[in-house]
Amino acid sequence: MVIYGVYIVSKSGGLIFNHDHNIPRVETEKSFNYPLDVKLTYENKKVVVAFGQRDGINVGHALTAVNGNPVTGRELEDGRDVLEMLEQPENFPITLKFSRAKMTTNEKIFLASMFYPLFAIASQLSPEPRCSGIEVLEADTFRLYCYQTLTGVKFIIVADPVQPGMDILTKRVYELYADYALKNPFYSLEMPIRCELFETNLQTLLETIEKSGISNV
Amino acid sequence: MIVLSSTWRDSKRHLFKFSQEMSRAGSRLDSKKVNSELFTLTYGALVAQLLKDYENIDDVNKQLERMGYNMGIRLIEDFLARTGSGRCYDFRDTAEKIQTGFKIFLGITPTITNWSTAGDEFSLCFESNPLTEFVELPDHCLNLKYCNILTGVLRGACEMVQMEVASWFVQDQLKNDSVTELRVKFIKRLEDAIPAGED
């Protein structure tokens, strides 16, 4: 059972806190001969696998290193273009390292502000008046729990679909927020939360839940 | 948070209970207690300092209200997180919740009285008030609203739950009234500020 991450979205829809808790790191390194038998494309500033799934390298994984040298965007450190390099037979055999693409902070901010209108739409689409908006959003690999306080702050938790007690956890996180973010005199409302005490207490809470379940919190 | 032992002067003084009052099933957050005298004296020091900083007593009153407002907008989250209370759809609910708030944060239960016929105004009466425990007002401070921070707290806290209220003291034990009476008036709901999924 796993909790993947915790997000806090402010009243005005901005991401003010995110914490990646337990995202399994998927990394595969493999040696290739010419011609390369996976199809790579360049999209979203990353070189990703478009087709040809094998040995733990899945479609959507991003290329992170070539012969141990890290790749940024589509370039190697010395400025050579990765895709061009992979077309030249003299560069082979070659070792490529793939991993699941990590979300950047910018992408997280973007997604958080995208969730905000979705939530509002859900409450408007409701056939009954006074709908709460999205409380749970379910997918095959995760479940997203959202708790909106009366003041409009949203606490979002992404967790494994079988992880129980997450609606209680959102309320516990709210308590931590009230204690360690809002009582910090140097924290100003609506701004990103950079409070170490909040972070450590949250970490402890999440670990306790994963180890011994929600009943011990 | 401040956690102090109760050994400060005579132990008969009650402790403020910040959190353990509300039964939060199985919560592991430390119950945070602080000696009421320490709080009384700290508040006294604050007011005395403001009197030094501002020549004008009205400015002090204003400043206290502003500080209270800034406390209120943060304190409301603590209140909601601890009590798990829902939105008020009636000012009588609000009155009761404000009363609970005083119980949680100051350890006192003011009585709710003097409802206006329209149901939009009520009074909170304090028999005892921890803020004024050791206080007597000197002659040159008769205009000082010593507890004015409370009016700010109420305004800030209610504003965060999209309710505009005004409050003022009509009686004050420091001014030789028999009780301290805080009048609270509902002004309007802040419809624009209500978050999606609540309106």
GROMACS .gro file of C-alpha atoms in nm:
model
  416
    1MET     CA    1   0.000   0.000   0.000
    2VAL     CA    2   0.138   0.330  -0.106
    3ILE     CA    3   0.069   0.702  -0.082
    4TYR     CA    4   0.219   0.868  -0.386
    5GLY     CA    5   0.190   1.235  -0.307
    6VAL     CA    6   0.023   1.520  -0.124
    7TYR     CA    7  -0.077   1.849  -0.286
    8ILE     CA    8  -0.231   2.163  -0.139
    9VAL     CA    9  -0.412   2.405  -0.367
   10SER     CA   10  -0.494   2.752  -0.237
   11LYS     CA   11  -0.830   2.924  -0.249
   12SER     CA   12  -0.733   3.100  -0.570
   13GLY     CA   13  -0.624   2.780  -0.741
   14GLY     CA   14  -0.248   2.795  -0.709
   15LEU     CA   15  -0.037   2.502  -0.597
   16ILE     CA   16   0.105   2.607  -0.262
   17PHE     CA   17   0.255   2.277  -0.155
   18ASN     CA   18   0.352   1.945  -0.305
   19HIS     CA   19   0.522   1.647  -0.157
   20ASP     CA   20   0.622   1.338  -0.352
   21HIS     CA   21   0.604   1.066  -0.100
   22ASN     CA   22   0.666   0.730  -0.247
   23ILE     CA   23   0.707   0.721  -0.619
   24PRO     CA   24   0.887   0.407  -0.725
   25ARG     CA   25   1.193   0.490  -0.932
   26VAL     CA   26   1.186   0.290  -1.254
   27GLU     CA   27   1.520   0.284  -1.430
   28THR     CA   28   1.649   0.048  -1.695
   29GLU     CA   29   1.987   0.047  -1.860
   30LYS     CA   30   2.048  -0.164  -2.169
   31SER     CA   31   2.302  -0.201  -2.441
   32PHE     CA   32   2.184  -0.164  -2.804
   33ASN     CA   33   2.328  -0.254  -3.144
   34TYR     CA   34   2.265  -0.081  -3.475
   35PRO     CA   35   1.993  -0.034  -3.585
   36LEU     CA   36   1.811   0.071  -3.271
   37ASP     CA   37   1.499  -0.142  -3.219
   38VAL     CA   38   1.297   0.103  -3.014
   39LYS     CA   39   1.140   0.407  -3.174
   40LEU     CA   40   1.226   0.733  -3.001
   41THR     CA   41   1.062   1.070  -3.046
   42TYR     CA   42   1.117   1.412  -2.906
   43GLU     CA   43   0.822   1.559  -2.724
   44ASN     CA   44   0.770   1.789  -2.423
   45LYS     CA   45   1.142   1.859  -2.414
   46LYS     CA   46   1.221   1.493  -2.358
   47VAL     CA   47   1.331   1.206  -2.576
   48VAL     CA   48   1.072   0.937  -2.510
   49VAL     CA   49   0.998   0.584  -2.627
   50ALA     CA   50   0.718   0.598  -2.883
   51PHE     CA   51   0.698   0.231  -2.976
   52GLY     CA   52   0.876  -0.094  -2.910
   53GLN     CA   53   0.831  -0.208  -2.554
   54ARG     CA   54   1.090  -0.452  -2.416
   55ASP     CA   55   1.290  -0.552  -2.107
   56GLY     CA   56   1.127  -0.304  -1.874
   57ILE     CA   57   1.156  -0.018  -2.120
   58ASN     CA   58   0.800   0.095  -2.172
   59VAL     CA   59   0.633   0.332  -2.409
   60GLY     CA   60   0.643   0.675  -2.248
   61HIS     CA   61   0.975   0.624  -2.069
   62ALA     CA   62   1.227   0.900  -2.118
   63LEU     CA   63   1.589   0.868  -2.221
   64THR     CA   64   1.804   0.991  -1.933
   65ALA     CA   65   2.159   0.887  -2.023
   66VAL     CA   66   2.369   0.772  -2.316
   67ASN     CA   67   2.681   0.567  -2.228
   68GLY     CA   68   2.648   0.705  -1.875
   69ASN     CA   69   2.638   1.070  -1.988
   70PRO     CA   70   2.318   1.247  -1.881
   71VAL     CA   71   2.077   1.377  -2.144
   72THR     CA   72   1.908   1.714  -2.103
   73GLY     CA   73   1.628   1.785  -2.346
   74ARG     CA   74   1.757   1.629  -2.668
   75GLU     CA   75   2.119   1.710  -2.613
   76LEU     CA   76   2.410   1.545  -2.443
   77GLU     CA   77   2.634   1.745  -2.212
   78ASP     CA   78   2.880   1.816  -2.494
   79GLY     CA   79   2.604   1.957  -2.713
   80ARG     CA   80   2.560   1.662  -2.949
   81ASP     CA   81   2.204   1.590  -3.057
   82VAL     CA   82   2.093   1.251  -2.923
   83LEU     CA   83   1.857   1.157  -3.204
   84GLU     CA   84   2.114   1.236  -3.472
   85MET     CA   85   2.377   1.042  -3.285
   86LEU     CA   86   2.156   0.735  -3.269
   87GLU     CA   87   2.124   0.733  -3.648
   88GLN     CA   88   2.495   0.693  -3.703
   89PRO     CA   89   2.612   0.327  -3.704
   90GLU     CA   90   2.965   0.414  -3.583
   91ASN     CA   91   2.830   0.514  -3.241
   92PHE     CA   92   2.711   0.157  -3.171
   93PRO     CA   93   2.707  -0.054  -2.957
   94ILE     CA   94   2.560   0.201  -2.722
   95THR     CA   95   2.421   0.191  -2.367
   96LEU     CA   96   2.097   0.378  -2.310
   97LYS     CA   97   1.931   0.445  -1.979
   98PHE     CA   98   1.556   0.495  -1.961
   99SER     CA   99   1.337   0.597  -1.673
  100ARG     CA  100   0.987   0.710  -1.617
  101ALA     CA  101   0.966   1.083  -1.685
  102LYS     CA  102   0.950   1.284  -1.364
  103MET     CA  103   0.706   1.569  -1.336
  104THR     CA  104   0.872   1.905  -1.307
  105THR     CA  105   0.750   2.162  -1.058
  106ASN     CA  106   0.611   2.366  -1.344
  107GLU     CA  107   0.408   2.072  -1.470
  108LYS     CA  108   0.274   2.015  -1.120
  109ILE     CA  109   0.166   2.378  -1.091
  110PHE     CA  110   0.003   2.345  -1.430
  111LEU     CA  111  -0.186   2.029  -1.333
  112ALA     CA  112  -0.296   2.175  -1.001
  113SER     CA  113  -0.447   2.476  -1.168
  114MET     CA  114  -0.613   2.243  -1.418
  115PHE     CA  115  -0.776   2.047  -1.138
  116TYR     CA  116  -0.927   2.366  -1.001
  117PRO     CA  117  -1.180   2.429  -1.283
  118LEU     CA  118  -1.248   2.055  -1.313
  119PHE     CA  119  -1.357   2.062  -0.952
  120ALA     CA  120  -1.575   2.365  -1.016
  121ILE     CA  121  -1.730   2.206  -1.326
  122ALA     CA  122  -1.811   1.891  -1.134
  123SER     CA  123  -2.000   2.089  -0.874
  124GLN     CA  124  -2.192   2.275  -1.146
  125LEU     CA  125  -2.277   1.962  -1.346
  126SER     CA  126  -2.441   1.810  -1.043
  127PRO     CA  127  -2.811   1.726  -1.088
  128GLU     CA  128  -2.871   1.815  -0.723
  129PRO     CA  129  -2.799   2.156  -0.572
  130ARG     CA  130  -2.512   2.199  -0.327
  131CYS     CA  131  -2.272   1.945  -0.474
  132SER     CA  132  -1.937   1.913  -0.304
  133GLY     CA  133  -1.725   1.892  -0.619
  134ILE     CA  134  -1.479   1.609  -0.682
  135GLU     CA  135  -1.401   1.416  -0.367
  136VAL     CA  136  -1.254   1.104  -0.522
  137LEU     CA  137  -1.117   1.054  -0.869
  138GLU     CA  138  -1.037   0.697  -0.957
  139ALA     CA  139  -0.809   0.543  -1.215
  140ASP     CA  140  -0.668   0.193  -1.257
  141THR     CA  141  -0.334   0.279  -1.097
  142PHE     CA  142  -0.424   0.541  -0.840
  143ARG     CA  143  -0.701   0.715  -0.659
  144LEU     CA  144  -0.706   1.089  -0.596
  145TYR     CA  145  -0.874   1.218  -0.283
  146CYS     CA  146  -0.966   1.583  -0.253
  147TYR     CA  147  -1.090   1.760   0.057
  148GLN     CA  148  -1.195   2.121   0.029
  149THR     CA  149  -1.216   2.315   0.353
  150LEU     CA  150  -1.483   2.576   0.423
  151THR     CA  151  -1.224   2.843   0.354
  152GLY     CA  152  -1.161   2.704   0.007
  153VAL     CA  153  -0.823   2.536   0.048
  154LYS     CA  154  -0.798   2.196  -0.122
  155PHE     CA  155  -0.601   1.907   0.020
  156ILE     CA  156  -0.528   1.647  -0.245
  157ILE     CA  157  -0.381   1.305  -0.186
  158VAL     CA  158  -0.282   1.063  -0.459
  159ALA     CA  159  -0.261   0.706  -0.336
  160ASP     CA  160  -0.285   0.344  -0.433
  161PRO     CA  161  -0.649   0.245  -0.504
  162VAL     CA  162  -0.650  -0.008  -0.220
  163GLN     CA  163  -0.498   0.223   0.042
  164PRO     CA  164  -0.775   0.275   0.301
  165GLY     CA  165  -0.850   0.575   0.522
  166MET     CA  166  -0.735   0.844   0.285
  167ASP     CA  167  -1.034   1.070   0.353
  168ILE     CA  168  -0.930   1.073   0.718
  169LEU     CA  169  -0.573   1.146   0.616
  170THR     CA  170  -0.676   1.457   0.424
  171LYS     CA  171  -0.827   1.593   0.745
  172ARG     CA  172  -0.512   1.509   0.941
  173VAL     CA  173  -0.307   1.696   0.684
  174TYR     CA  174  -0.546   1.989   0.732
  175GLU     CA  175  -0.466   1.984   1.104
  176LEU     CA  176  -0.095   1.986   1.031
  177TYR     CA  177  -0.148   2.276   0.792
  178ALA     CA  178  -0.337   2.469   1.059
  179ASP     CA  179  -0.063   2.399   1.310
  180TYR     CA  180   0.265   2.418   1.128
  181ALA     CA  181   0.197   2.642   0.832
  182LEU     CA  182  -0.056   2.891   0.963
  183LYS     CA  183   0.092   2.932   1.308
  184ASN     CA  184   0.429   3.004   1.156
  185PRO     CA  185   0.450   3.384   1.176
  186PHE     CA  186   0.676   3.393   0.871
  187TYR     CA  187   0.430   3.215   0.647
  188SER     CA  188   0.197   3.443   0.456
  189LEU     CA  189  -0.139   3.313   0.341
  190GLU     CA  190  -0.184   3.193  -0.018
  191MET     CA  191   0.193   3.171  -0.067
  192PRO     CA  192   0.386   2.848  -0.125
  193ILE     CA  193   0.445   2.663   0.201
  194ARG     CA  194   0.813   2.633   0.278
  195CYS     CA  195   0.800   2.525   0.638
  196GLU     CA  196   1.035   2.251   0.742
  197LEU     CA  197   0.831   2.156   1.047
  198PHE     CA  198   0.524   2.105   0.833
  199GLU     CA  199   0.718   1.887   0.594
  200THR     CA  200   0.875   1.666   0.861
  201ASN     CA  201   0.547   1.620   1.045
  202LEU     CA  202   0.371   1.532   0.723
  203GLN     CA  203   0.643   1.282   0.637
  204THR     CA  204   0.607   1.117   0.978
  205LEU     CA  205   0.229   1.101   0.939
  206LEU     CA  206   0.249   0.939   0.597
  207GLU     CA  207   0.505   0.685   0.712
  208THR     CA  208   0.297   0.590   1.015
  209ILE     CA  209  -0.005   0.532   0.797
  210GLU     CA  210   0.183   0.320   0.549
  211LYS     CA  211   0.341   0.111   0.823
  212SER     CA  212   0.059   0.064   1.067
  213GLY     CA  213  -0.260   0.188   0.904
  214ILE     CA  214  -0.492   0.480   0.957
  215SER     CA  215  -0.624   0.354   1.289
  216ASN     CA  216  -0.302   0.448   1.467
  217VAL     CA  217  -0.304   0.810   1.362
  218MET     CA  218   0.383   2.581   1.980
  219ILE     CA  219   0.441   2.671   2.340
  220VAL     CA  220   0.402   2.393   2.590
  221LEU     CA  221   0.450   2.505   2.946
  222SER     CA  222   0.415   2.325   3.272
  223SER     CA  223   0.159   2.435   3.523
  224THR     CA  224   0.409   2.511   3.797
  225TRP     CA  225   0.391   2.882   3.736
  226ARG     CA  226   0.263   3.030   4.063
  227ASP     CA  227  -0.027   2.860   4.228
  228SER     CA  228  -0.139   2.556   4.047
  229LYS     CA  229  -0.506   2.625   4.106
  230ARG     CA  230  -0.506   2.835   3.790
  231HIS     CA  231  -0.659   2.644   3.511
  232LEU     CA  232  -0.469   2.559   3.202
  233PHE     CA  233  -0.575   2.669   2.863
  234LYS     CA  234  -0.677   2.382   2.657
  235PHE     CA  235  -0.596   2.438   2.299
  236SER     CA  236  -0.677   2.107   2.156
  237GLN     CA  237  -0.764   1.826   2.385
  238GLU     CA  238  -1.110   1.965   2.456
  239MET     CA  239  -1.247   1.843   2.132
  240SER     CA  240  -1.233   1.469   2.114
  241ARG     CA  241  -1.042   1.394   1.804
  242ALA     CA  242  -1.062   1.021   1.787
  243GLY     CA  243  -0.714   0.885   1.824
  244SER     CA  244  -0.527   1.193   1.710
  245ARG     CA  245  -0.163   1.189   1.802
  246LEU     CA  246  -0.097   1.561   1.789
  247ASP     CA  247   0.033   1.672   2.126
  248SER     CA  248  -0.225   1.843   2.334
  249LYS     CA  249  -0.091   2.191   2.359
  250LYS     CA  250  -0.135   2.362   2.688
  251VAL     CA  251  -0.015   2.694   2.805
  252ASN     CA  252  -0.050   2.858   3.142
  253SER     CA  253  -0.323   3.120   3.140
  254GLU     CA  254  -0.115   3.368   3.338
  255LEU     CA  255   0.159   3.363   3.084
  256PHE     CA  256  -0.097   3.439   2.816
  257THR     CA  257  -0.257   3.717   3.022
  258LEU     CA  258   0.078   3.879   3.088
  259THR     CA  259   0.194   3.848   2.728
  260TYR     CA  260  -0.121   4.017   2.608
  261GLY     CA  261  -0.074   4.285   2.874
  262ALA     CA  262   0.279   4.346   2.753
  263LEU     CA  263   0.150   4.381   2.398
  264VAL     CA  264  -0.114   4.638   2.491
  265ALA     CA  265   0.129   4.831   2.711
  266GLN     CA  266   0.381   4.841   2.428
  267LEU     CA  267   0.120   4.965   2.183
  268LEU     CA  268   0.027   5.242   2.426
  269LYS     CA  269   0.392   5.346   2.427
  270ASP     CA  270   0.423   5.330   2.051
  271TYR     CA  271   0.106   5.521   1.970
  272GLU     CA  272   0.023   5.844   2.144
  273ASN     CA  273  -0.339   5.818   2.050
  274ILE     CA  274  -0.563   5.563   2.222
  275ASP     CA  275  -0.789   5.529   1.919
  276ASP     CA  276  -0.486   5.418   1.720
  277VAL     CA  277  -0.416   5.153   1.978
  278ASN     CA  278  -0.774   5.027   1.952
  279LYS     CA  279  -0.742   5.016   1.577
  280GLN     CA  280  -0.409   4.840   1.590
  281LEU     CA  281  -0.540   4.575   1.828
  282GLU     CA  282  -0.831   4.511   1.596
  283ARG     CA  283  -0.595   4.472   1.302
  284MET     CA  284  -0.373   4.229   1.486
  285GLY     CA  285  -0.679   4.032   1.586
  286TYR     CA  286  -0.794   4.021   1.225
  287ASN     CA  287  -0.463   3.872   1.117
  288MET     CA  288  -0.488   3.614   1.392
  289GLY     CA  289  -0.849   3.534   1.304
  290ILE     CA  290  -0.782   3.453   0.940
  291ARG     CA  291  -0.533   3.189   1.050
  292LEU     CA  292  -0.706   3.070   1.363
  293ILE     CA  293  -1.022   2.975   1.176
  294GLU     CA  294  -0.837   2.692   1.000
  295ASP     CA  295  -0.726   2.557   1.334
  296PHE     CA  296  -1.082   2.573   1.461
  297LEU     CA  297  -1.222   2.398   1.154
  298ALA     CA  298  -0.952   2.133   1.150
  299ARG     CA  299  -1.006   2.050   1.517
  300THR     CA  300  -1.382   2.060   1.535
  301GLY     CA  301  -1.462   1.942   1.184
  302SER     CA  302  -1.764   2.170   1.193
  303GLY     CA  303  -1.961   2.242   0.880
  304ARG     CA  304  -2.085   2.559   0.722
  305CYS     CA  305  -2.337   2.774   0.912
  306TYR     CA  306  -2.663   2.849   0.738
  307ASP     CA  307  -2.804   3.041   1.031
  308PHE     CA  308  -2.654   3.305   1.256
  309ARG     CA  309  -2.759   3.103   1.560
  310ASP     CA  310  -2.526   2.824   1.446
  311THR     CA  311  -2.254   3.082   1.410
  312ALA     CA  312  -2.313   3.208   1.763
  313GLU     CA  313  -2.275   2.859   1.903
  314LYS     CA  314  -1.960   2.797   1.704
  315ILE     CA  315  -1.809   3.122   1.822
  316GLN     CA  316  -1.889   3.012   2.174
  317THR     CA  317  -1.713   2.681   2.111
  318GLY     CA  318  -1.419   2.874   1.975
  319PHE     CA  319  -1.385   3.068   2.299
  320LYS     CA  320  -1.398   2.741   2.487
  321ILE     CA  321  -1.121   2.588   2.277
  322PHE     CA  322  -0.887   2.881   2.256
  323LEU     CA  323  -0.947   3.067   2.582
  324GLY     CA  324  -1.101   2.805   2.807
  325ILE     CA  325  -1.408   3.016   2.880
  326THR     CA  326  -1.771   2.977   2.778
  327PRO     CA  327  -1.939   3.314   2.726
  328THR     CA  328  -2.318   3.314   2.740
  329ILE     CA  329  -2.513   3.401   2.428
  330THR     CA  330  -2.786   3.657   2.503
  331ASN     CA  331  -2.980   3.958   2.379
  332TRP     CA  332  -3.078   3.831   2.035
  333SER     CA  333  -3.215   4.101   1.812
  334THR     CA  334  -3.562   4.026   1.676
  335ALA     CA  335  -3.422   3.994   1.324
  336GLY     CA  336  -3.182   3.731   1.450
  337ASP     CA  337  -2.881   3.909   1.308
  338GLU     CA  338  -2.732   4.042   1.630
  339PHE     CA  339  -2.643   3.884   1.959
  340SER     CA  340  -2.426   3.945   2.263
  341LEU     CA  341  -2.154   3.737   2.420
  342CYS     CA  342  -2.133   3.793   2.794
  343PHE     CA  343  -1.813   3.713   2.978
  344GLU     CA  344  -1.831   3.665   3.355
  345SER     CA  345  -1.458   3.631   3.365
  346ASN     CA  346  -1.210   3.714   3.098
  347PRO     CA  347  -0.858   3.574   3.101
  348LEU     CA  348  -0.729   3.872   2.903
  349THR     CA  349  -0.815   4.113   3.185
  350GLU     CA  350  -0.725   3.895   3.483
  351PHE     CA  351  -0.479   4.134   3.655
  352VAL     CA  352  -0.576   4.452   3.479
  353GLU     CA  353  -0.705   4.788   3.599
  354LEU     CA  354  -0.725   5.077   3.357
  355PRO     CA  355  -0.541   5.395   3.452
  356ASP     CA  356  -0.734   5.723   3.426
  357HIS     CA  357  -0.581   5.835   3.101
  358CYS     CA  358  -0.687   5.514   2.925
  359LEU     CA  359  -1.062   5.532   2.964
  360ASN     CA  360  -1.113   5.513   2.590
  361LEU     CA  361  -0.895   5.209   2.555
  362LYS     CA  362  -1.078   4.899   2.442
  363TYR     CA  363  -0.845   4.663   2.617
  364CYS     CA  364  -0.984   4.345   2.461
  365ASN     CA  365  -1.034   4.491   2.117
  366ILE     CA  366  -0.820   4.215   1.968
  367LEU     CA  367  -1.121   3.984   2.009
  368THR     CA  368  -1.335   4.190   1.773
  369GLY     CA  369  -1.061   4.158   1.513
  370VAL     CA  370  -1.033   3.784   1.562
  371LEU     CA  371  -1.407   3.742   1.507
  372ARG     CA  372  -1.405   3.956   1.196
  373GLY     CA  373  -1.106   3.775   1.044
  374ALA     CA  374  -1.230   3.428   1.124
  375CYS     CA  375  -1.582   3.487   0.991
  376GLU     CA  376  -1.450   3.654   0.678
  377MET     CA  377  -1.258   3.339   0.590
  378VAL     CA  378  -1.582   3.142   0.597
  379GLN     CA  379  -1.742   3.407   0.375
  380MET     CA  380  -1.937   3.596   0.637
  381GLU     CA  381  -1.898   3.961   0.717
  382VAL     CA  382  -1.960   4.047   1.080
  383ALA     CA  383  -1.899   4.349   1.298
  384SER     CA  384  -1.850   4.341   1.672
  385TRP     CA  385  -1.795   4.590   1.952
  386PHE     CA  386  -1.790   4.606   2.329
  387VAL     CA  387  -2.101   4.747   2.493
  388GLN     CA  388  -2.005   4.669   2.852
  389ASP     CA  389  -1.665   4.617   3.002
  390GLN     CA  390  -1.573   4.495   3.348
  391LEU     CA  391  -1.265   4.715   3.329
  392LYS     CA  392  -1.502   5.012   3.313
  393ASN     CA  393  -1.694   4.896   3.621
  394ASP     CA  394  -1.973   4.717   3.438
  395SER     CA  395  -2.085   4.393   3.599
  396VAL     CA  396  -2.008   4.183   3.294
  397THR     CA  397  -1.813   4.224   2.973
  398GLU     CA  398  -2.053   4.223   2.680
  399LEU     CA  399  -1.942   4.181   2.322
  400ARG     CA  400  -2.207   4.257   2.062
  401VAL     CA  401  -2.181   4.072   1.732
  402LYS     CA  402  -2.370   4.178   1.419
  403PHE     CA  403  -2.413   3.989   1.095
  404ILE     CA  404  -2.360   4.216   0.796
  405LYS     CA  405  -2.368   3.997   0.487
  406ARG     CA  406  -2.259   3.677   0.322
  407LEU     CA  407  -1.960   3.728   0.095
  408GLU     CA  408  -2.116   3.546  -0.200
  409ASP     CA  409  -1.826   3.609  -0.438
  410ALA     CA  410  -1.579   3.444  -0.208
  411ILE     CA  411  -1.769   3.121  -0.155
  412PRO     CA  412  -1.558   2.840  -0.303
  413ALA     CA  413  -1.695   2.621  -0.581
  414GLY     CA  414  -1.883   2.327  -0.448
  415GLU     CA  415  -2.019   2.525  -0.156
  416ASP     CA  416  -2.263   2.762  -0.320
   0.00000   0.00000   0.00000
